[in-house]
Amino acid sequence: MSVVPSVVPAATAPVFRGRIGRDEHSGHYAVPHRYRLHLAPADPDCLGVAVTHGLLGLDDTLPLTVLPALADTPDGGYAALRPLYEASAHLYRGPAAAPVLSDGWTGRIVSTHVPDILRDLALRFRGDGPELLPEDRQDEIRAVADLCERSVNAAAQRAGELGLDDTAAHHDPLTVLFAALGSLERRLARGPYVLGDALTAADVTVWGTLVQLDTVHRWHLDAAAMDRVAAHPALWAYAARLAAHPAFGRHLDIDALLDRHRAHCRGREAAGAAMRIVDWAAARA
């Protein structure tokens, strides 16, 4: 993969980072029906976890609780998750936010850290699902995740926040964004998935990133920028194809995504393109 510059620092660490081990000596280990996922799929991190859960066929092994798009407490958390947080940390004062991987045996939280949750689902609960984290491709998968977070999500957000008042400043994050999209376009012109012939965790990340770009970030980019975003035919055909897969499309709710965006948006909206690049409802049908 070509190197694409980043425009933001890494995210801060989450509150809980327990892991699922290999066996009973690990404390937390993979047992059917012991754990539960609590997700709000309108959140992009939660959507990726939900897609992974579906790809691995874990409905009967690891139950899933779906939360509303919008938090229901003043601090941005969920009242339904508050007992788990308070049982897991003495005098916890932060928001009871999703995602959460909880342990039904102890009534406590195992993890709220998305990369760890995704990794443990793929390696400890895989079952008959695809090998989402093949050992020989893990460096590439991490590089794709970094590209999506720093050079697509963050660059699109930054460009929207800057608006068009400062042409030079606006141009820099757009340059990062288009370089990243070009890198992904070249990959998908060569094969059906980001890393070639097999679906991996990289596809979950890229697909979720494209959903966000086409349904949320687009409202902060001007029409000219969105025309350039649309000019990646392999990328958007791939996004629509994956949306038709049950594991990807099952929890995709565009109205919920937009409701969440409106509730959290602090940027200045530019003149986004009139139509979305992908008709997500049609792709899911």
CSV table of N, CA and C in Angstrom, one decimal, residues 100-207:
chain,number,residue,atom,x,y,z
A,100,VAL,N,-20.2,-2.3,24.0
A,100,VAL,CA,-19.8,-3.0,25.2
A,100,VAL,C,-19.9,-4.5,25.0
A,101,LEU,N,-18.8,-5.1,25.4
A,101,LEU,CA,-18.8,-6.6,25.4
A,101,LEU,C,-18.9,-6.9,26.9
A,102,SER,N,-20.0,-7.5,27.3
A,102,SER,CA,-20.2,-7.8,28.8
A,102,SER,C,-20.2,-9.3,29.0
A,103,ASP,N,-19.9,-9.6,30.3
A,103,ASP,CA,-19.8,-11.0,30.8
A,103,ASP,C,-21.0,-11.3,31.6
A,104,GLY,N,-21.9,-12.2,31.2
A,104,GLY,CA,-23.1,-12.6,31.9
A,104,GLY,C,-22.8,-13.3,33.2
A,105,TRP,N,-21.7,-13.9,33.3
A,105,TRP,CA,-21.4,-14.6,34.6
A,105,TRP,C,-21.1,-13.7,35.7
A,106,THR,N,-20.4,-12.6,35.4
A,106,THR,CA,-20.0,-11.6,36.4
A,106,THR,C,-20.9,-10.4,36.5
A,107,GLY,N,-21.6,-10.1,35.4
A,107,GLY,CA,-22.4,-8.9,35.3
A,107,GLY,C,-21.6,-7.7,35.1
A,108,ARG,N,-20.3,-7.9,34.6
A,108,ARG,CA,-19.4,-6.8,34.4
A,108,ARG,C,-19.0,-6.6,32.9
A,109,ILE,N,-18.3,-5.5,32.6
A,109,ILE,CA,-17.8,-5.3,31.3
A,109,ILE,C,-16.5,-6.0,31.1
A,110,VAL,N,-16.4,-6.6,29.9
A,110,VAL,CA,-15.1,-7.1,29.5
A,110,VAL,C,-14.3,-6.1,28.8
A,111,SER,N,-14.9,-5.4,27.8
A,111,SER,CA,-14.2,-4.5,26.9
A,111,SER,C,-15.2,-3.5,26.3
A,112,THR,N,-14.7,-2.2,26.1
A,112,THR,CA,-15.3,-1.2,25.3
A,112,THR,C,-14.4,-0.8,24.2
A,113,HIS,N,-13.3,-1.5,24.0
A,113,HIS,CA,-12.3,-1.1,23.0
A,113,HIS,C,-12.5,-1.8,21.7
A,114,VAL,N,-12.9,-1.1,20.7
A,114,VAL,CA,-13.4,-1.7,19.4
A,114,VAL,C,-12.3,-2.6,18.8
A,115,PRO,N,-11.1,-2.2,18.6
A,115,PRO,CA,-10.1,-3.1,18.0
A,115,PRO,C,-9.9,-4.4,18.7
A,116,ASP,N,-9.9,-4.4,20.1
A,116,ASP,CA,-9.8,-5.6,20.8
A,116,ASP,C,-11.1,-6.5,20.7
A,117,ILE,N,-12.2,-5.9,20.7
A,117,ILE,CA,-13.5,-6.6,20.6
A,117,ILE,C,-13.5,-7.3,19.2
A,118,LEU,N,-13.2,-6.6,18.1
A,118,LEU,CA,-13.1,-7.2,16.8
A,118,LEU,C,-12.1,-8.3,16.7
A,119,ARG,N,-11.0,-8.1,17.3
A,119,ARG,CA,-10.0,-9.2,17.2
A,119,ARG,C,-10.4,-10.4,18.0
A,120,ASP,N,-11.0,-10.2,19.1
A,120,ASP,CA,-11.4,-11.4,19.9
A,120,ASP,C,-12.6,-12.1,19.3
A,121,LEU,N,-13.5,-11.4,18.6
A,121,LEU,CA,-14.6,-12.0,17.9
A,121,LEU,C,-14.0,-12.9,16.8
A,122,ALA,N,-13.1,-12.3,16.0
A,122,ALA,CA,-12.5,-13.1,14.9
A,122,ALA,C,-11.6,-14.3,15.3
A,123,LEU,N,-10.9,-14.2,16.4
A,123,LEU,CA,-10.0,-15.2,16.8
A,123,LEU,C,-10.5,-16.2,17.8
A,124,ARG,N,-11.4,-15.7,18.7
A,124,ARG,CA,-11.9,-16.6,19.7
A,124,ARG,C,-13.3,-17.2,19.5
A,125,PHE,N,-14.1,-16.5,18.7
A,125,PHE,CA,-15.5,-16.9,18.5
A,125,PHE,C,-15.8,-17.2,17.0
A,126,ARG,N,-14.8,-17.5,16.2
A,126,ARG,CA,-14.9,-17.5,14.8
A,126,ARG,C,-16.0,-18.6,14.3
A,127,GLY,N,-15.9,-19.8,14.9
A,127,GLY,CA,-16.9,-20.8,14.4
A,127,GLY,C,-16.6,-21.2,13.0
A,128,ASP,N,-17.7,-21.2,12.2
A,128,ASP,CA,-17.6,-21.6,10.8
A,128,ASP,C,-17.5,-20.3,9.9
A,129,GLY,N,-17.3,-19.2,10.5
A,129,GLY,CA,-17.3,-18.0,9.7
A,129,GLY,C,-15.9,-17.8,8.9
A,130,PRO,N,-15.8,-16.8,8.1
A,130,PRO,CA,-14.6,-16.6,7.3
A,130,PRO,C,-13.4,-16.2,8.3
A,131,GLU,N,-12.2,-16.4,7.8
A,131,GLU,CA,-11.0,-16.1,8.5
A,131,GLU,C,-10.7,-14.6,8.3
A,132,LEU,N,-11.3,-13.8,9.2
A,132,LEU,CA,-11.2,-12.3,9.0
A,132,LEU,C,-9.8,-11.8,9.3
A,133,LEU,N,-9.0,-12.5,10.1
A,133,LEU,CA,-7.7,-12.0,10.5
A,133,LEU,C,-6.6,-13.1,10.2
A,134,PRO,N,-6.4,-13.4,8.9
A,134,PRO,CA,-5.4,-14.4,8.6
A,134,PRO,C,-4.0,-13.9,9.1
A,135,GLU,N,-3.3,-14.8,9.7
A,135,GLU,CA,-2.0,-14.4,10.3
A,135,GLU,C,-1.1,-13.7,9.4
A,136,ASP,N,-1.0,-14.1,8.1
A,136,ASP,CA,-0.1,-13.5,7.2
A,136,ASP,C,-0.5,-12.2,6.6
A,137,ARG,N,-1.7,-11.7,7.0
A,137,ARG,CA,-2.2,-10.4,6.4
A,137,ARG,C,-2.5,-9.4,7.5
A,138,GLN,N,-2.1,-9.7,8.7
A,138,GLN,CA,-2.6,-8.8,9.8
A,138,GLN,C,-1.9,-7.4,9.7
A,139,ASP,N,-0.7,-7.3,9.3
A,139,ASP,CA,0.0,-6.0,9.1
A,139,ASP,C,-0.8,-5.2,8.0
A,140,GLU,N,-1.2,-5.8,7.0
A,140,GLU,CA,-1.9,-5.1,5.9
A,140,GLU,C,-3.3,-4.7,6.4
A,141,ILE,N,-3.9,-5.5,7.2
A,141,ILE,CA,-5.3,-5.2,7.8
A,141,ILE,C,-5.1,-3.9,8.7
A,142,ARG,N,-4.1,-3.9,9.5
A,142,ARG,CA,-3.9,-2.7,10.4
A,142,ARG,C,-3.6,-1.5,9.5
A,143,ALA,N,-2.8,-1.6,8.5
A,143,ALA,CA,-2.5,-0.5,7.6
A,143,ALA,C,-3.8,0.1,6.9
A,144,VAL,N,-4.7,-0.8,6.5
A,144,VAL,CA,-5.9,-0.4,5.9
A,144,VAL,C,-6.8,0.4,6.9
A,145,ALA,N,-6.8,-0.2,8.1
A,145,ALA,CA,-7.6,0.5,9.2
A,145,ALA,C,-7.1,1.9,9.5
A,146,ASP,N,-5.8,2.0,9.5
A,146,ASP,CA,-5.2,3.3,9.8
A,146,ASP,C,-5.4,4.3,8.6
A,147,LEU,N,-5.4,3.8,7.4
A,147,LEU,CA,-5.7,4.6,6.2
A,147,LEU,C,-7.1,5.1,6.3
A,148,CYS,N,-8.0,4.2,6.6
A,148,CYS,CA,-9.4,4.6,6.7
A,148,CYS,C,-9.7,5.7,7.8
A,149,GLU,N,-9.1,5.5,8.9
A,149,GLU,CA,-9.4,6.4,10.1
A,149,GLU,C,-8.7,7.7,9.9
A,150,ARG,N,-7.5,7.7,9.5
A,150,ARG,CA,-6.7,9.0,9.5
A,150,ARG,C,-6.9,9.7,8.2
A,151,SER,N,-6.9,9.0,7.1
A,151,SER,CA,-6.8,9.6,5.8
A,151,SER,C,-8.1,9.7,5.0
A,152,VAL,N,-9.2,9.0,5.5
A,152,VAL,CA,-10.5,9.2,4.9
A,152,VAL,C,-11.4,9.8,5.9
A,153,ASN,N,-11.7,9.2,7.0
A,153,ASN,CA,-12.7,9.7,8.0
A,153,ASN,C,-12.2,11.1,8.5
A,154,ALA,N,-11.0,11.1,9.0
A,154,ALA,CA,-10.5,12.4,9.7
A,154,ALA,C,-10.3,13.5,8.6
A,155,ALA,N,-9.8,13.1,7.4
A,155,ALA,CA,-9.5,14.1,6.4
A,155,ALA,C,-10.8,14.7,5.9
A,156,ALA,N,-11.9,13.9,5.7
A,156,ALA,CA,-13.2,14.4,5.3
A,156,ALA,C,-13.8,15.3,6.3
A,157,GLN,N,-13.6,14.9,7.6
A,157,GLN,CA,-14.1,15.7,8.7
A,157,GLN,C,-13.4,17.0,8.8
A,158,ARG,N,-12.1,17.0,8.6
A,158,ARG,CA,-11.3,18.2,8.7
A,158,ARG,C,-11.6,19.2,7.5
A,159,ALA,N,-11.8,18.6,6.4
A,159,ALA,CA,-12.1,19.5,5.2
A,159,ALA,C,-13.5,20.1,5.4
A,160,GLY,N,-14.4,19.4,6.0
A,160,GLY,CA,-15.7,20.0,6.2
A,160,GLY,C,-15.7,21.1,7.3
A,161,GLU,N,-14.9,20.9,8.3
A,161,GLU,CA,-14.8,21.9,9.4
A,161,GLU,C,-14.2,23.2,8.9
A,162,LEU,N,-13.2,23.0,7.9
A,162,LEU,CA,-12.6,24.2,7.4
A,162,LEU,C,-13.5,25.0,6.4
A,163,GLY,N,-14.4,24.3,5.8
A,163,GLY,CA,-15.2,24.9,4.8
A,163,GLY,C,-14.4,25.4,3.6
A,164,LEU,N,-14.8,26.5,3.0
A,164,LEU,CA,-14.1,27.0,1.8
A,164,LEU,C,-13.5,28.4,2.1
A,165,ASP,N,-13.5,28.8,3.3
A,165,ASP,CA,-13.0,30.1,3.6
A,165,ASP,C,-11.5,30.2,3.4
A,166,ASP,N,-10.8,29.2,3.8
A,166,ASP,CA,-9.3,29.2,3.6
A,166,ASP,C,-9.0,28.1,2.6
A,167,THR,N,-8.8,28.5,1.4
A,167,THR,CA,-8.6,27.6,0.3
A,167,THR,C,-7.5,26.7,0.5
A,168,ALA,N,-6.3,27.2,0.9
A,168,ALA,CA,-5.2,26.3,1.1
A,168,ALA,C,-5.4,25.3,2.2
A,169,ALA,N,-5.9,25.7,3.3
A,169,ALA,CA,-6.2,24.8,4.4
A,169,ALA,C,-7.2,23.8,4.0
A,170,HIS,N,-8.2,24.2,3.3
A,170,HIS,CA,-9.3,23.2,2.8
A,170,HIS,C,-8.7,22.2,1.9
A,171,HIS,N,-7.7,22.6,1.1
A,171,HIS,CA,-7.2,21.8,0.0
A,171,HIS,C,-6.3,20.6,0.6
A,172,ASP,N,-5.6,20.9,1.7
A,172,ASP,CA,-4.7,19.9,2.3
A,172,ASP,C,-5.4,18.6,2.7
A,173,PRO,N,-6.5,18.7,3.5
A,173,PRO,CA,-7.1,17.4,3.9
A,173,PRO,C,-7.8,16.7,2.7
A,174,LEU,N,-8.3,17.5,1.7
A,174,LEU,CA,-8.9,16.9,0.5
A,174,LEU,C,-7.8,16.1,-0.3
A,175,THR,N,-6.6,16.6,-0.3
A,175,THR,CA,-5.5,15.9,-1.0
A,175,THR,C,-5.3,14.6,-0.3
A,176,VAL,N,-5.3,14.6,1.0
A,176,VAL,CA,-5.1,13.3,1.8
A,176,VAL,C,-6.3,12.4,1.5
A,177,LEU,N,-7.5,12.9,1.5
A,177,LEU,CA,-8.7,12.1,1.2
A,177,LEU,C,-8.6,11.4,-0.1
A,178,PHE,N,-8.3,12.2,-1.2
A,178,PHE,CA,-8.3,11.6,-2.5
A,178,PHE,C,-7.2,10.7,-2.8
A,179,ALA,N,-6.0,10.9,-2.1
A,179,ALA,CA,-4.9,9.9,-2.2
A,179,ALA,C,-5.3,8.6,-1.6
A,180,ALA,N,-6.0,8.6,-0.5
A,180,ALA,CA,-6.5,7.4,0.2
A,180,ALA,C,-7.5,6.7,-0.7
A,181,LEU,N,-8.5,7.4,-1.2
A,181,LEU,CA,-9.5,6.8,-2.1
A,181,LEU,C,-8.9,6.2,-3.3
A,182,GLY,N,-7.9,6.9,-3.9
A,182,GLY,CA,-7.2,6.3,-5.0
A,182,GLY,C,-6.5,5.0,-4.7
A,183,SER,N,-5.8,5.0,-3.5
A,183,SER,CA,-5.2,3.8,-3.1
A,183,SER,C,-6.1,2.6,-3.0
A,184,LEU,N,-7.3,2.8,-2.4
A,184,LEU,CA,-8.3,1.8,-2.3
A,184,LEU,C,-8.9,1.4,-3.7
A,185,GLU,N,-9.1,2.4,-4.5
A,185,GLU,CA,-9.6,2.1,-5.9
A,185,GLU,C,-8.7,1.2,-6.6
A,186,ARG,N,-7.4,1.4,-6.5
A,186,ARG,CA,-6.5,0.6,-7.3
A,186,ARG,C,-6.5,-0.9,-6.7
A,187,ARG,N,-6.6,-1.0,-5.4
A,187,ARG,CA,-6.7,-2.3,-4.9
A,187,ARG,C,-8.0,-3.1,-5.4
A,188,LEU,N,-9.1,-2.4,-5.4
A,188,LEU,CA,-10.4,-3.0,-5.8
A,188,LEU,C,-10.5,-3.2,-7.3
A,189,ALA,N,-9.7,-2.5,-8.1
A,189,ALA,CA,-9.7,-2.7,-9.5
A,189,ALA,C,-9.0,-4.1,-9.8
A,190,ARG,N,-8.2,-4.6,-8.8
A,190,ARG,CA,-7.4,-5.8,-9.1
A,190,ARG,C,-8.1,-7.1,-8.5
A,191,GLY,N,-9.1,-6.9,-7.6
A,191,GLY,CA,-9.7,-8.1,-7.0
A,191,GLY,C,-11.0,-7.7,-6.4
A,192,PRO,N,-11.8,-8.7,-6.0
A,192,PRO,CA,-13.1,-8.4,-5.4
A,192,PRO,C,-13.1,-7.8,-4.0
A,193,TYR,N,-12.0,-8.0,-3.3
A,193,TYR,CA,-11.9,-7.5,-1.9
A,193,TYR,C,-10.6,-6.7,-1.7
A,194,VAL,N,-10.5,-6.0,-0.6
A,194,VAL,CA,-9.4,-5.1,-0.4
A,194,VAL,C,-8.1,-5.8,-0.5
A,195,LEU,N,-8.0,-7.0,0.1
A,195,LEU,CA,-6.7,-7.7,0.1
A,195,LEU,C,-6.7,-8.8,-1.0
A,196,GLY,N,-7.6,-8.8,-1.9
A,196,GLY,CA,-7.5,-9.8,-3.0
A,196,GLY,C,-8.8,-10.6,-3.1
A,197,ASP,N,-8.7,-12.0,-3.1
A,197,ASP,CA,-9.8,-12.8,-3.4
A,197,ASP,C,-10.6,-13.2,-2.2
A,198,ALA,N,-10.1,-12.9,-1.0
A,198,ALA,CA,-10.8,-13.4,0.2
A,198,ALA,C,-11.3,-12.2,1.1
A,199,LEU,N,-12.5,-12.3,1.6
A,199,LEU,CA,-13.0,-11.2,2.5
A,199,LEU,C,-12.3,-11.3,3.8
A,200,THR,N,-11.9,-10.1,4.3
A,200,THR,CA,-11.2,-10.1,5.6
A,200,THR,C,-11.7,-8.9,6.4
A,201,ALA,N,-11.1,-8.7,7.6
A,201,ALA,CA,-11.5,-7.6,8.5
A,201,ALA,C,-11.3,-6.2,7.8
A,202,ALA,N,-10.3,-6.2,6.8
A,202,ALA,CA,-10.1,-5.0,6.1
A,202,ALA,C,-11.4,-4.5,5.3
A,203,ASP,N,-12.1,-5.5,4.8
A,203,ASP,CA,-13.3,-5.1,4.1
A,203,ASP,C,-14.4,-4.6,5.0
A,204,VAL,N,-14.5,-5.1,6.2
A,204,VAL,CA,-15.4,-4.5,7.2
A,204,VAL,C,-15.1,-3.0,7.5
A,205,THR,N,-13.8,-2.8,7.6
A,205,THR,CA,-13.4,-1.4,7.9
A,205,THR,C,-13.6,-0.5,6.7
A,206,VAL,N,-13.2,-0.9,5.5
A,206,VAL,CA,-13.4,-0.1,4.3
A,206,VAL,C,-14.9,0.2,4.0
A,207,TRP,N,-15.7,-0.8,4.1
A,207,TRP,CA,-17.1,-0.7,3.9
A,207,TRP,C,-17.7,0.3,4.8
